[in-house]
PDB file of C-alpha atoms in Angstrom:
ATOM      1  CA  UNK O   1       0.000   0.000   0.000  1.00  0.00           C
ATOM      2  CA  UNK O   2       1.272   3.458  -1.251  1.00  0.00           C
ATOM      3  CA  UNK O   3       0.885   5.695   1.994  1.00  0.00           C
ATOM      4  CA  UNK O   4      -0.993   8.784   2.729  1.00  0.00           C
ATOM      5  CA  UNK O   5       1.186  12.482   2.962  1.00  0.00           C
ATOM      6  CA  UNK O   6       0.270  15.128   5.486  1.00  0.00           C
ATOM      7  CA  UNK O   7      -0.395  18.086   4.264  1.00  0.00           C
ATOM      8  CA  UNK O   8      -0.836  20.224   7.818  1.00  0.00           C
ATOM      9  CA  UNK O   9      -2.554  19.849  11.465  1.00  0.00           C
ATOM     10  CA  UNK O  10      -5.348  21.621  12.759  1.00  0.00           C
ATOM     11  CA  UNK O  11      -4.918  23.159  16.429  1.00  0.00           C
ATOM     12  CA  UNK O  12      -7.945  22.766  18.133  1.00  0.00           C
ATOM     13  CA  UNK O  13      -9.670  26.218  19.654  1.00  0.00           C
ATOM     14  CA  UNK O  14     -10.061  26.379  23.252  1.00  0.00           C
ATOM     15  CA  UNK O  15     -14.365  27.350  23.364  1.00  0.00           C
ATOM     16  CA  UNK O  16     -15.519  26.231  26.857  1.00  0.00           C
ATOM     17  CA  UNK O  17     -19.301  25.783  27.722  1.00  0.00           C
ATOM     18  CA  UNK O  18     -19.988  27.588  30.742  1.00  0.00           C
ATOM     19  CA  UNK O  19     -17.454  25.193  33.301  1.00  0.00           C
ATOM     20  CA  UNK O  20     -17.325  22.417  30.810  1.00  0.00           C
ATOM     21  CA  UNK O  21     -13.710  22.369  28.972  1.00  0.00           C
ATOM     22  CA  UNK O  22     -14.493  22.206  24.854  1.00  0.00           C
ATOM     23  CA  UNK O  23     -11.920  22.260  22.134  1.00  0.00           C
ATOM     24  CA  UNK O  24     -13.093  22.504  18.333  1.00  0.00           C
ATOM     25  CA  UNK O  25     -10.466  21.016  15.597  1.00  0.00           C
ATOM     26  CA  UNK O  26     -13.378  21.413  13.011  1.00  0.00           C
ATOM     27  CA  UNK O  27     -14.708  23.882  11.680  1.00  0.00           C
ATOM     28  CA  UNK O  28     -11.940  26.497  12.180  1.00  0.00           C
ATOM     29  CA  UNK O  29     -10.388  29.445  10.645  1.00  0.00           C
ATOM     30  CA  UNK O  30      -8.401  27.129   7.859  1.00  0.00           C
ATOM     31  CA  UNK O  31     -10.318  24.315   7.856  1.00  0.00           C
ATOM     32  CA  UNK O  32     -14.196  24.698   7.648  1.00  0.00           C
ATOM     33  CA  UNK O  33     -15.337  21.048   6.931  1.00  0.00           C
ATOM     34  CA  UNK O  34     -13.756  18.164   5.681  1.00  0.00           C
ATOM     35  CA  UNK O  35     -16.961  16.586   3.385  1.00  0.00           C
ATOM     36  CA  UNK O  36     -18.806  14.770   4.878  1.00  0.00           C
ATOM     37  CA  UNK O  37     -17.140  15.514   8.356  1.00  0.00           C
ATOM     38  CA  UNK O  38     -18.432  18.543   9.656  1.00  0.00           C
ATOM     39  CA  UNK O  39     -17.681  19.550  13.557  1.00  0.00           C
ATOM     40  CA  UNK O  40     -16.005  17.909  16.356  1.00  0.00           C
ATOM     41  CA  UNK O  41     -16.021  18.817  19.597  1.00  0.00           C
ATOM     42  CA  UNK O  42     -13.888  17.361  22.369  1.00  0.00           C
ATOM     43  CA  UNK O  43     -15.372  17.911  26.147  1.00  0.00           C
ATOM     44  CA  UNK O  44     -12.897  18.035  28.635  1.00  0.00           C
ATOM     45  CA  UNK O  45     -10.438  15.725  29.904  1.00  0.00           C
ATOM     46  CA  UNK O  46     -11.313  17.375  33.564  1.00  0.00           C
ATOM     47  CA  UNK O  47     -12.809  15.771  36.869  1.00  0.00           C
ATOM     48  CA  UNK O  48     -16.511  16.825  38.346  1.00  0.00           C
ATOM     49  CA  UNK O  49     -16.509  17.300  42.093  1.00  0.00           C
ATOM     50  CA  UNK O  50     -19.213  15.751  43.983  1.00  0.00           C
ATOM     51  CA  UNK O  51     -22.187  17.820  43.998  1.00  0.00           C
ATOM     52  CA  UNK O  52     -21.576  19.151  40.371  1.00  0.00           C
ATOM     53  CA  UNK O  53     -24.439  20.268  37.733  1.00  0.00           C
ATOM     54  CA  UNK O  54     -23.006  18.043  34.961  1.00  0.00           C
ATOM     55  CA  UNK O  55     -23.150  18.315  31.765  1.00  0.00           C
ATOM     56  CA  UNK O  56     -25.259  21.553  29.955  1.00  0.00           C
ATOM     57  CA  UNK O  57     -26.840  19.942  26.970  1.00  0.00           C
ATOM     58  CA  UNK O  58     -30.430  19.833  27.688  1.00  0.00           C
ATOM     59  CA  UNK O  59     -32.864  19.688  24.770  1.00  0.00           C
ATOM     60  CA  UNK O  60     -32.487  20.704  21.606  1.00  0.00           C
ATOM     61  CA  UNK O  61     -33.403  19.903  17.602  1.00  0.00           C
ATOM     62  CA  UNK O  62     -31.330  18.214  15.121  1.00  0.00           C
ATOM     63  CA  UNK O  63     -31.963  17.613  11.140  1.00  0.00           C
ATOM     64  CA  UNK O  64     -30.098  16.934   8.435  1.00  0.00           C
ATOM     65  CA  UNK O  65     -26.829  14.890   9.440  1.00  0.00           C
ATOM     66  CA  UNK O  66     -25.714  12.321  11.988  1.00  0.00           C
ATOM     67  CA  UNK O  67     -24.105  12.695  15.529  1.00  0.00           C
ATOM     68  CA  UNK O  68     -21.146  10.110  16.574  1.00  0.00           C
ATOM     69  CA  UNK O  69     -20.331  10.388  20.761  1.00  0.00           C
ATOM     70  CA  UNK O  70     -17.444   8.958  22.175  1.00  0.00           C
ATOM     71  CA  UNK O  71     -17.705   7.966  26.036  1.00  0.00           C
ATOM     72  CA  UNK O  72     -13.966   7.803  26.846  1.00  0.00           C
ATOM     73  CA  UNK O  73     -14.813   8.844  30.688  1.00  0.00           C
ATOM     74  CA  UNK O  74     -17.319   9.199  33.016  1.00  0.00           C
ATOM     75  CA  UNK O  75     -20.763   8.532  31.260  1.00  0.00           C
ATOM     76  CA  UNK O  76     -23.620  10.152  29.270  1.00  0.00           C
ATOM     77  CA  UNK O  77     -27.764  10.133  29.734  1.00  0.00           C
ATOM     78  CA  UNK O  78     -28.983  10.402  25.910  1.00  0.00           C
ATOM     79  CA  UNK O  79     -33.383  10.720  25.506  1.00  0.00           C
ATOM     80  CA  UNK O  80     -34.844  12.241  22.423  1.00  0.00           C
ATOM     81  CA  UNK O  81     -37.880  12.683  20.976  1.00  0.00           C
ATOM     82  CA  UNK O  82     -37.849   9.440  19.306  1.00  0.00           C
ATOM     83  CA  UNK O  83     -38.366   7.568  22.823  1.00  0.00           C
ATOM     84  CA  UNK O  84     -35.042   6.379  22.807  1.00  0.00           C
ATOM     85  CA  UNK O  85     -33.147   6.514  25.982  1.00  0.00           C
ATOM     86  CA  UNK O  86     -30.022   5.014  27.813  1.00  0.00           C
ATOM     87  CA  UNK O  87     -26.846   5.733  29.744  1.00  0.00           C
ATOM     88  CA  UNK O  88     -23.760   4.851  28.020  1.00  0.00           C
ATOM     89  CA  UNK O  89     -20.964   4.269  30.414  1.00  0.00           C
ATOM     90  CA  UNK O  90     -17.003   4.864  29.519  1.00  0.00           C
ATOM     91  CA  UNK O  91     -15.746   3.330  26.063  1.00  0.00           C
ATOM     92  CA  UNK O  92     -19.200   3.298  25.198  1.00  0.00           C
ATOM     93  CA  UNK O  93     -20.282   5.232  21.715  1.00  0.00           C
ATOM     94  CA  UNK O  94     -23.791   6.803  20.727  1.00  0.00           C
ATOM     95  CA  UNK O  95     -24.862   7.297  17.103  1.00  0.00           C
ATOM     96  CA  UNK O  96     -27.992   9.211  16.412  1.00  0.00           C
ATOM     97  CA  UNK O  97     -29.027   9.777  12.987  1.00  0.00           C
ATOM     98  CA  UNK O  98     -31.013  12.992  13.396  1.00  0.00           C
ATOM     99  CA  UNK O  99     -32.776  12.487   9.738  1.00  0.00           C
ATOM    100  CA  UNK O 100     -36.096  14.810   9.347  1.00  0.00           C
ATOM    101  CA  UNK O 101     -35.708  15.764  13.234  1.00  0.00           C
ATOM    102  CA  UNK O 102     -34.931  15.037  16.889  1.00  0.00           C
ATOM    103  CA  UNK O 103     -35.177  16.634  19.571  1.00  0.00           C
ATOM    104  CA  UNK O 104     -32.641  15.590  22.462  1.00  0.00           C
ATOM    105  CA  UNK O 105     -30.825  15.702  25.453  1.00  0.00           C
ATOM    106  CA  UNK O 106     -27.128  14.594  26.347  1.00  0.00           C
ATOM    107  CA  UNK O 107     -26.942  14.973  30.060  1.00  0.00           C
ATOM    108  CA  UNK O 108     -24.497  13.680  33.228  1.00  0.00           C
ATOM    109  CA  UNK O 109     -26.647  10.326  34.972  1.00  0.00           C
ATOM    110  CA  UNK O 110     -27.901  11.506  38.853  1.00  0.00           C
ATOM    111  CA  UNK O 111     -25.077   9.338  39.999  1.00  0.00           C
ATOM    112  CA  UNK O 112     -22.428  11.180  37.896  1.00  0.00           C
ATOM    113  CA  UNK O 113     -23.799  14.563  39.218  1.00  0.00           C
ATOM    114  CA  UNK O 114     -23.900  12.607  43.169  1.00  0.00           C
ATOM    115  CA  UNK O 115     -20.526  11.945  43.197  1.00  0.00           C
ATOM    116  CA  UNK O 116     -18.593  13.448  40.503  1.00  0.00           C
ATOM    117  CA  UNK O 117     -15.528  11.554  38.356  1.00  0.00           C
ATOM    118  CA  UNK O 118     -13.519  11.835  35.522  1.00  0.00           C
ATOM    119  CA  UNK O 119     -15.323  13.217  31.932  1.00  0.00           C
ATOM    120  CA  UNK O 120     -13.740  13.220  28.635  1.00  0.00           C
ATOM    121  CA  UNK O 121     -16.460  13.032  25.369  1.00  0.00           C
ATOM    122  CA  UNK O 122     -16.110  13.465  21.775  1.00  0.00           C
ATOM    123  CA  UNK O 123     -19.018  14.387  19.739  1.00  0.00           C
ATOM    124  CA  UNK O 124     -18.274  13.994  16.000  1.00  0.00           C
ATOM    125  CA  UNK O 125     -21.109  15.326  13.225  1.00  0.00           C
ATOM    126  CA  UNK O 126     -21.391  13.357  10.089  1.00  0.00           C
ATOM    127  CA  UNK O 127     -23.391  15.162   7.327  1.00  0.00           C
ATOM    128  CA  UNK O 128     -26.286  13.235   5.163  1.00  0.00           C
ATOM    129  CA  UNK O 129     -26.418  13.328   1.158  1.00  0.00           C
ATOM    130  CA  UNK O 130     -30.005  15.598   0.114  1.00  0.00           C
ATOM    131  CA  UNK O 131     -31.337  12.040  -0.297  1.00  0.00           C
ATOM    132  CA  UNK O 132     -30.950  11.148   3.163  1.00  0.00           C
ATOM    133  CA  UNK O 133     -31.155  14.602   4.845  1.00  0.00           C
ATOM    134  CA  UNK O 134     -35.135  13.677   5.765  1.00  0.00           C
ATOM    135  CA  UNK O 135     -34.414   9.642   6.674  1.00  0.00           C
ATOM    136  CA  UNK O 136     -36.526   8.737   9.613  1.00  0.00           C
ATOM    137  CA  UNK O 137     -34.507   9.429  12.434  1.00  0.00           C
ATOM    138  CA  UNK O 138     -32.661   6.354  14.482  1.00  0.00           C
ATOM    139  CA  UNK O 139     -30.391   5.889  17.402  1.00  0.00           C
ATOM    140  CA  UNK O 140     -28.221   3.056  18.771  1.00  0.00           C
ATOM    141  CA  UNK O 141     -26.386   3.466  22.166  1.00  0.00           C
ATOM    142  CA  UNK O 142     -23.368   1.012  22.317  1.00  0.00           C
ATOM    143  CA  UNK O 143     -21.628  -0.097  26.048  1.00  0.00           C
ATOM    144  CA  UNK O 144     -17.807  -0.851  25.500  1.00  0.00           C
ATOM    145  CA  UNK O 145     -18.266  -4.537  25.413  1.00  0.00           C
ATOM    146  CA  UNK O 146     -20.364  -4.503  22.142  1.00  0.00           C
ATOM    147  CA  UNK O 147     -17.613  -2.836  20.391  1.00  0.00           C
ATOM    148  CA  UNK O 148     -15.314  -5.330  18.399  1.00  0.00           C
ATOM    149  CA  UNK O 149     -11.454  -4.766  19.700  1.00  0.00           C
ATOM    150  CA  UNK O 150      -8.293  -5.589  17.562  1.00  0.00           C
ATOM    151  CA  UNK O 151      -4.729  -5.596  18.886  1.00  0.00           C
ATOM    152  CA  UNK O 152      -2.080  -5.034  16.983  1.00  0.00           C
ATOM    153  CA  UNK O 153       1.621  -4.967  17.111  1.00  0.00           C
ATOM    154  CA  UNK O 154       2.306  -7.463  20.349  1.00  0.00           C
ATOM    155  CA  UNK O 155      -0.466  -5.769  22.144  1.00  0.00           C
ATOM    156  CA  UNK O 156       1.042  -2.216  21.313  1.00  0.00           C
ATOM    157  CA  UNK O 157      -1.980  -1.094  19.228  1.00  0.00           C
ATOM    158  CA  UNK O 158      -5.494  -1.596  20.303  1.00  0.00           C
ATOM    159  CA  UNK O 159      -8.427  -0.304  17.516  1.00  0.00           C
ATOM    160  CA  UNK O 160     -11.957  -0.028  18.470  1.00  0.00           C
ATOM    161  CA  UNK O 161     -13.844  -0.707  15.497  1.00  0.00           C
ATOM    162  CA  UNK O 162     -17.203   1.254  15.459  1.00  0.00           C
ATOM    163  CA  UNK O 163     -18.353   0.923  11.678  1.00  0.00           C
ATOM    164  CA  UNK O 164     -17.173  -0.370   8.752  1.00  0.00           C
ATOM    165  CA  UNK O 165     -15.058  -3.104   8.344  1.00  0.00           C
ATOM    166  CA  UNK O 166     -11.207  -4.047   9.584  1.00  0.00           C
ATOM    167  CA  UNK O 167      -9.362  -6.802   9.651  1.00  0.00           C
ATOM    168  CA  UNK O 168     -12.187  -9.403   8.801  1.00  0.00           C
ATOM    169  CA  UNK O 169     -14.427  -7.556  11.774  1.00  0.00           C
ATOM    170  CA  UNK O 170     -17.249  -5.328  10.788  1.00  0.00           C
ATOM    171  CA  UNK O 171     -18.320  -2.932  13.844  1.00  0.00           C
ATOM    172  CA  UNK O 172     -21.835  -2.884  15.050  1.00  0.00           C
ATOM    173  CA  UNK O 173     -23.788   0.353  13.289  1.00  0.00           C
ATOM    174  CA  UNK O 174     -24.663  -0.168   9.992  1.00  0.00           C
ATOM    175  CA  UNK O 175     -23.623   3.415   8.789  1.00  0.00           C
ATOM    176  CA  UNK O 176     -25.994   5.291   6.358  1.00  0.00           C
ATOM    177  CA  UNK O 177     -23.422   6.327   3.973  1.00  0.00           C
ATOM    178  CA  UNK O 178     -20.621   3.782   5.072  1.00  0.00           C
ATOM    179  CA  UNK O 179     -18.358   5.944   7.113  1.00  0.00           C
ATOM    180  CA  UNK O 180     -15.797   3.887   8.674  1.00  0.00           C
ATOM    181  CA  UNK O 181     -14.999   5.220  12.493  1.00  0.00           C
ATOM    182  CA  UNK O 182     -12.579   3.999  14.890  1.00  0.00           C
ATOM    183  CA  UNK O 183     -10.821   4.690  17.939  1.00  0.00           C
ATOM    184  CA  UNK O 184      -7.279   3.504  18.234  1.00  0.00           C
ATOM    185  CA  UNK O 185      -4.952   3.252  21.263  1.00  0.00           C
ATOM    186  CA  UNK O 186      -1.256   3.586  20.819  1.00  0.00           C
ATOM    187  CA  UNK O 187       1.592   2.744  22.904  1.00  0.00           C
ATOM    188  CA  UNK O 188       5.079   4.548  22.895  1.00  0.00           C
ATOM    189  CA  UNK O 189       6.718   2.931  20.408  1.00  0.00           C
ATOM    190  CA  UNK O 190       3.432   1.107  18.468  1.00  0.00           C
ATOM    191  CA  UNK O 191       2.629   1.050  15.202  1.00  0.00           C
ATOM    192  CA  UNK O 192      -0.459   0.564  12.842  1.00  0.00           C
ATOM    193  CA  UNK O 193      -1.522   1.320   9.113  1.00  0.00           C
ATOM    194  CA  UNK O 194      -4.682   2.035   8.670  1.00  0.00           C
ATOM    195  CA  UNK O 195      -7.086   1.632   5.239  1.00  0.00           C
ATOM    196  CA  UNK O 196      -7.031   5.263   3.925  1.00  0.00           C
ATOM    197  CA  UNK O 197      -8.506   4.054   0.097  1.00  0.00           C
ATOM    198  CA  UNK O 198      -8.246   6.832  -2.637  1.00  0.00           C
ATOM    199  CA  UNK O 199     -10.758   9.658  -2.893  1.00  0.00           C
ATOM    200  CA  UNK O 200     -12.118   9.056   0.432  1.00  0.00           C
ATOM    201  CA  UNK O 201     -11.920  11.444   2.939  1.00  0.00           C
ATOM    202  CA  UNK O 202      -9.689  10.984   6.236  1.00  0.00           C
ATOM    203  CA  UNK O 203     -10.091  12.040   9.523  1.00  0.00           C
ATOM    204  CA  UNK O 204      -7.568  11.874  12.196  1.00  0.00           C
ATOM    205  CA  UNK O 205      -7.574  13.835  15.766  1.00  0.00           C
ATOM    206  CA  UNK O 206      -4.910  13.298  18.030  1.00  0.00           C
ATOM    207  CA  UNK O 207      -6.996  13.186  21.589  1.00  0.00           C
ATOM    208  CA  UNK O 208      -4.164  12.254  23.380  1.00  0.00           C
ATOM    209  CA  UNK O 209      -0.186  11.809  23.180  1.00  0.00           C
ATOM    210  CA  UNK O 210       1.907  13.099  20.496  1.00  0.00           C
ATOM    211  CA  UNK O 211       2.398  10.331  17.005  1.00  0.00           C
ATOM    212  CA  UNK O 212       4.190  10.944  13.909  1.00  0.00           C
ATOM    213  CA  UNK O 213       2.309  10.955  10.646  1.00  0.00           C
ATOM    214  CA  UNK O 214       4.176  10.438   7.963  1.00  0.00           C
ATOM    215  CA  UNK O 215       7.541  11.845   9.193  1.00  0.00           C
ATOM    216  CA  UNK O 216       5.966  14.807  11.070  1.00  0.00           C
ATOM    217  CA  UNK O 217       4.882  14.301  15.106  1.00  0.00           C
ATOM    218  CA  UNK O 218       1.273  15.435  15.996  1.00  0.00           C
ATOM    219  CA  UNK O 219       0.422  16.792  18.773  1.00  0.00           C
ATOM    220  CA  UNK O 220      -2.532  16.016  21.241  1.00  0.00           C
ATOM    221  CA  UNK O 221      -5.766  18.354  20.075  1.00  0.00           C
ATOM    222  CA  UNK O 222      -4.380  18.452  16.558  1.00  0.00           C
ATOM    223  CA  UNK O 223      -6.480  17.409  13.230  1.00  0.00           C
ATOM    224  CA  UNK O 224      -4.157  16.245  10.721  1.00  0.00           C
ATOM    225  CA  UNK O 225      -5.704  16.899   7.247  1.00  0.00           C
ATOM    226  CA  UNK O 226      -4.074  14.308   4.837  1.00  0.00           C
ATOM    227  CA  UNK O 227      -3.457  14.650   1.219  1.00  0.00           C
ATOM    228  CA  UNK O 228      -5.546  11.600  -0.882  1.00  0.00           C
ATOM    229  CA  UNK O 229      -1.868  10.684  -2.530  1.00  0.00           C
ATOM    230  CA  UNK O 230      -2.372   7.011  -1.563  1.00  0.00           C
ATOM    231  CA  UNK O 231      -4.212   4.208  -0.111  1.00  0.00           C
ATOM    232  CA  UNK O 232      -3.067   4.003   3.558  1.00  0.00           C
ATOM    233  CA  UNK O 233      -1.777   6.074   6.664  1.00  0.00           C
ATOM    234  CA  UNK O 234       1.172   4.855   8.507  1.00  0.00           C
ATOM    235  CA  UNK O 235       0.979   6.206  12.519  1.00  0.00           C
ATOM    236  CA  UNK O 236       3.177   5.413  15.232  1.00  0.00           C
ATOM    237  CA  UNK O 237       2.788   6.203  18.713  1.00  0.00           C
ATOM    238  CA  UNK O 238       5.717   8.700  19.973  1.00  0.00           C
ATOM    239  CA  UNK O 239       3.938   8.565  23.282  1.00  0.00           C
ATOM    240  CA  UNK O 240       0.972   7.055  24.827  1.00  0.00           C
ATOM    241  CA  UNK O 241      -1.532   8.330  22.222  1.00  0.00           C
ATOM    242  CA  UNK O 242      -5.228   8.271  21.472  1.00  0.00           C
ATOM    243  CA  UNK O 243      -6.961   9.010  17.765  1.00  0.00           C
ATOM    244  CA  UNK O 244     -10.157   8.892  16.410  1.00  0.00           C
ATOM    245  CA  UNK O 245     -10.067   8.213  12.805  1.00  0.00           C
ATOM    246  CA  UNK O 246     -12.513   7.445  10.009  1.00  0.00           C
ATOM    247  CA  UNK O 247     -12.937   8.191   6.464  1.00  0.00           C
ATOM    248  CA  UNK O 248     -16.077   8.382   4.270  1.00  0.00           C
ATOM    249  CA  UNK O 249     -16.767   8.978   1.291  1.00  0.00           C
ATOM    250  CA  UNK O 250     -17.262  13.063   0.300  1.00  0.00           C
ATOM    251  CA  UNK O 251     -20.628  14.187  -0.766  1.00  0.00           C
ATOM    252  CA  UNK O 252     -19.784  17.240  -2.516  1.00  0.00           C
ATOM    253  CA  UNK O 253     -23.300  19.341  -2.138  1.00  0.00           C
ATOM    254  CA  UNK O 254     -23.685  22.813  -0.582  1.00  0.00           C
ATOM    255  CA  UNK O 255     -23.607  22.592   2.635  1.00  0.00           C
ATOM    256  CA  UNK O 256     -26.146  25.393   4.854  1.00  0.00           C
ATOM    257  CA  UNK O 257     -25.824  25.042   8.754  1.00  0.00           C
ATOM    258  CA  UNK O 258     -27.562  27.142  11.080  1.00  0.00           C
ATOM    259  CA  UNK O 259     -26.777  26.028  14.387  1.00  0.00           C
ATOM    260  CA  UNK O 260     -28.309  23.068  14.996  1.00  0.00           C
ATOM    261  CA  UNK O 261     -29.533  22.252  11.510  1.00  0.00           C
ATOM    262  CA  UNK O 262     -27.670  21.294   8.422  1.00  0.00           C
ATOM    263  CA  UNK O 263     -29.371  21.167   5.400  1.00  0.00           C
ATOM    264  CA  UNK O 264     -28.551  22.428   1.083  1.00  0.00           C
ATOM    265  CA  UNK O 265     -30.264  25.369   0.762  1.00  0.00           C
ATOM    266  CA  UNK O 266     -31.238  28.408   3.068  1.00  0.00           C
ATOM    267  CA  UNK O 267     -35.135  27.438   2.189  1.00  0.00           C
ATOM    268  CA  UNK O 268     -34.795  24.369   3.764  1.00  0.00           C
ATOM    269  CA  UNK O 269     -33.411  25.453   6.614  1.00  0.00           C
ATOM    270  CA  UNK O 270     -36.363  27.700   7.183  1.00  0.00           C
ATOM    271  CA  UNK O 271     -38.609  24.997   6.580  1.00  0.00           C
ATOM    272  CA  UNK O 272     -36.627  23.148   9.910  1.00  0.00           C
ATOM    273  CA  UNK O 273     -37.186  26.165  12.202  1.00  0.00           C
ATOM    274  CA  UNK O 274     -40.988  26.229  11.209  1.00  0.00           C
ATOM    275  CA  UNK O 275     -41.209  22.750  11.586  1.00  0.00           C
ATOM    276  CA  UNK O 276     -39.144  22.941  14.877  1.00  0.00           C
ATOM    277  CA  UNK O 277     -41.233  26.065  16.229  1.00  0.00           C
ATOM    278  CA  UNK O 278     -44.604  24.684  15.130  1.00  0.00           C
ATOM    279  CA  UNK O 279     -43.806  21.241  17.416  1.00  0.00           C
ATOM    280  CA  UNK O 280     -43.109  18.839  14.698  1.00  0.00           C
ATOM    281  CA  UNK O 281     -40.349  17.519  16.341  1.00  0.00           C
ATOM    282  CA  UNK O 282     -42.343  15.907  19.087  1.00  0.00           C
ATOM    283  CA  UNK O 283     -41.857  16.693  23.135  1.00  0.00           C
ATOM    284  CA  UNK O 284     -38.036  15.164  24.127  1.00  0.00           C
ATOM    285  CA  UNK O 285     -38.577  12.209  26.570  1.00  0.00           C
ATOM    286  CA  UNK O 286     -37.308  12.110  29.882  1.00  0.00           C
ATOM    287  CA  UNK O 287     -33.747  12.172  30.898  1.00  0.00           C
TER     288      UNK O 287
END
C-alpha cells in the first residue's frame, strides 16, 4: 500500500461551555469542513466534584446529518424525541441519525452529578447526502463490550472498530453512507496502518499523546488533514496516544448550517425552524 502524505494539522480552539472544557479542531479558521465531516467537539479531559451540575446539553433539535459520541470517561444520559433513551458508560459510543428531526438531550446520569468523576467526550457530526437529509430518524447506544477490539503490534496497538469493516471484523452500526470510524490506542513505540482508500476522505484527531504521521509528530488536540496521494496512513505512537479516525466517502453538495440544523439550501433550513417552532419535532422524553 502506497501511503498517505500530510499536508498540515489543525490546532484545536479552546471554546468552553460555561465550566465544561471544549476544544473545536473542526470547523476552524483554515479548515471549515472536511466533506462529509463537519464539527467535532472534544469535552474536557477534567474531573466533576461531587455535587456538580453536569453536563449543559439539555434539549435541543437536530436535522439533516448524523451525531457520533465517544464515552472515553465518566458517562452520558442520551433521551430524544424518538423515545429512545439510555446511559452509556465509559468506552461506550452513541450514534444518532437525526434524519427529518430530533429533539434531544445529552446529560451527566444523577449518579455522575452525586458523586462526581472523571469526563472526557467526543461528539463527532457526520453530514447526510439531500437524499438522506429527511431519513426517519434512528439511534443506537453502544456499552464498550459490544464494540469489536483488535490488537495489533504485540499488544502495542489496540483499535476499536465502530463501523465499517477491519481486519475481517465489521463494527456494530450499519452506517448510512458507510463511514468507517474507529478509535485507536497507541503505545510509545506502536505502530499501525490504517485503510485510507483513494478519494475518500480521512479524519484523524490526536486526543491524546503526540504520534508521527508520515515523518511529522502530531500533537494532542491536533487534526491532521491528509493529502488523498495514496491508499493508507502509517501512525506510530511517539507517546501514549489516542486518535479517532474514520474516512467516508465526500458528498460534494452545498452545505447550509444554522446552528443546529444542516441542510442544502437556506429554504430548507427555514422549513426546519418552522417545523421545529410549530412542534413537529415531538416533546423530548425524559432524561
Amino acid at each position: 500500500m502506497t501511503q498517505r502524505s500530510l499536508n498540515r494539522t489543525h490546532a484545536a480552539a479552546r471554546d468552553d461551555i460555561r465550566d465544561l472544557v471544549t476544544r473545536r479542531p473542526l470547523p476552524g479558521p483554515g479548515l471549515p469542513q472536511l466533506d462529509p465531516f463537519l464539527f467535532l467537539n472534544h469535552h474536557g479531559p477534567q474531573t466533576y466534584k461531587p455535587g456538580n451540575h453536569g453536563l449543559p446539553f439539555g434539549p435541543h433539535p437536530h436535522r439533516g446529518f448524523e451525531t457520533v459520541t465517544f464515552i472515553l470517561e465518566g458517562s452520558l444520559a442520551h433521551s430524544d424525541s424518538g423515545g429512545h433513551e439510555s446511559i452509556i458508560a465509559a468506552g461506550g459510543v452513541q450514534w444518532m441519525t437525526a434524519g427529518s428531526g430530533l429533539i434531544h438531550a445529552e446529560l451527566s446520569p444523577e449518579a455522575f452529578k452525586r458523586d462526581g468523576g472523571d469526563m472526557e467526550i467526543l461528539q463527532l457530526w457526520l453530514n447526510l447526502p439531500s437524499r438522506l437529509k429527511m431519513t426517519a430518524p434512528r439511534y443506537t447506544g453502544l456499552q464498550q463490550d459490544a464494540i469489536p477490539a483488535v490488537t495489533l503490534d504485540d499488544g502495542r496497538v489496540r483499535l476499536n472498530l465502530v463501523s465499517g469493516k477491519f481486519d475481517g471484523l465489521a463494527g456494530p452500526i450499519a452506517s448510512l453512507t458507510e463511514v468507517f470510524l474507529a478509535t485507536v490506542s497507541i503505545r510509545a513505540g506502536g505502530r499501525i496502518e490504517l485503510p485510507a482508500p483513494r478519494g475518500r476522505q480521512i479524519f484523524l484527531y490526536v486526543v491524546r499523546g503526540q504520534v508521527r504521521i508520515a515523518g511529522s509528530e502530531v500533537d494532542r488536540w491536533h487534526l491532521a488533514e491528509l493529502n488523498d496521494d495514496g491508499d493508507s496512513v502509517a501512525i506510530e505512537g511517539v507517546t501514549d496516544s489516542l486518535i479517532l479516525f474514520g474516512h467516508a466517502d465526500p458528498i460534494g453538495e452545498p452545505v447550509v448550517a444554522h446552528g443546529p440544523f444542516v441542510m442544502n439550501t437556506q429554504a430548507e433550513i427555514m422549513d426546519a425552524v418552522r417545523d421545529y417552532q410549530a412542534g413537529r419535532f415531538n416533546v423530548v422524553a425524559s432524561a
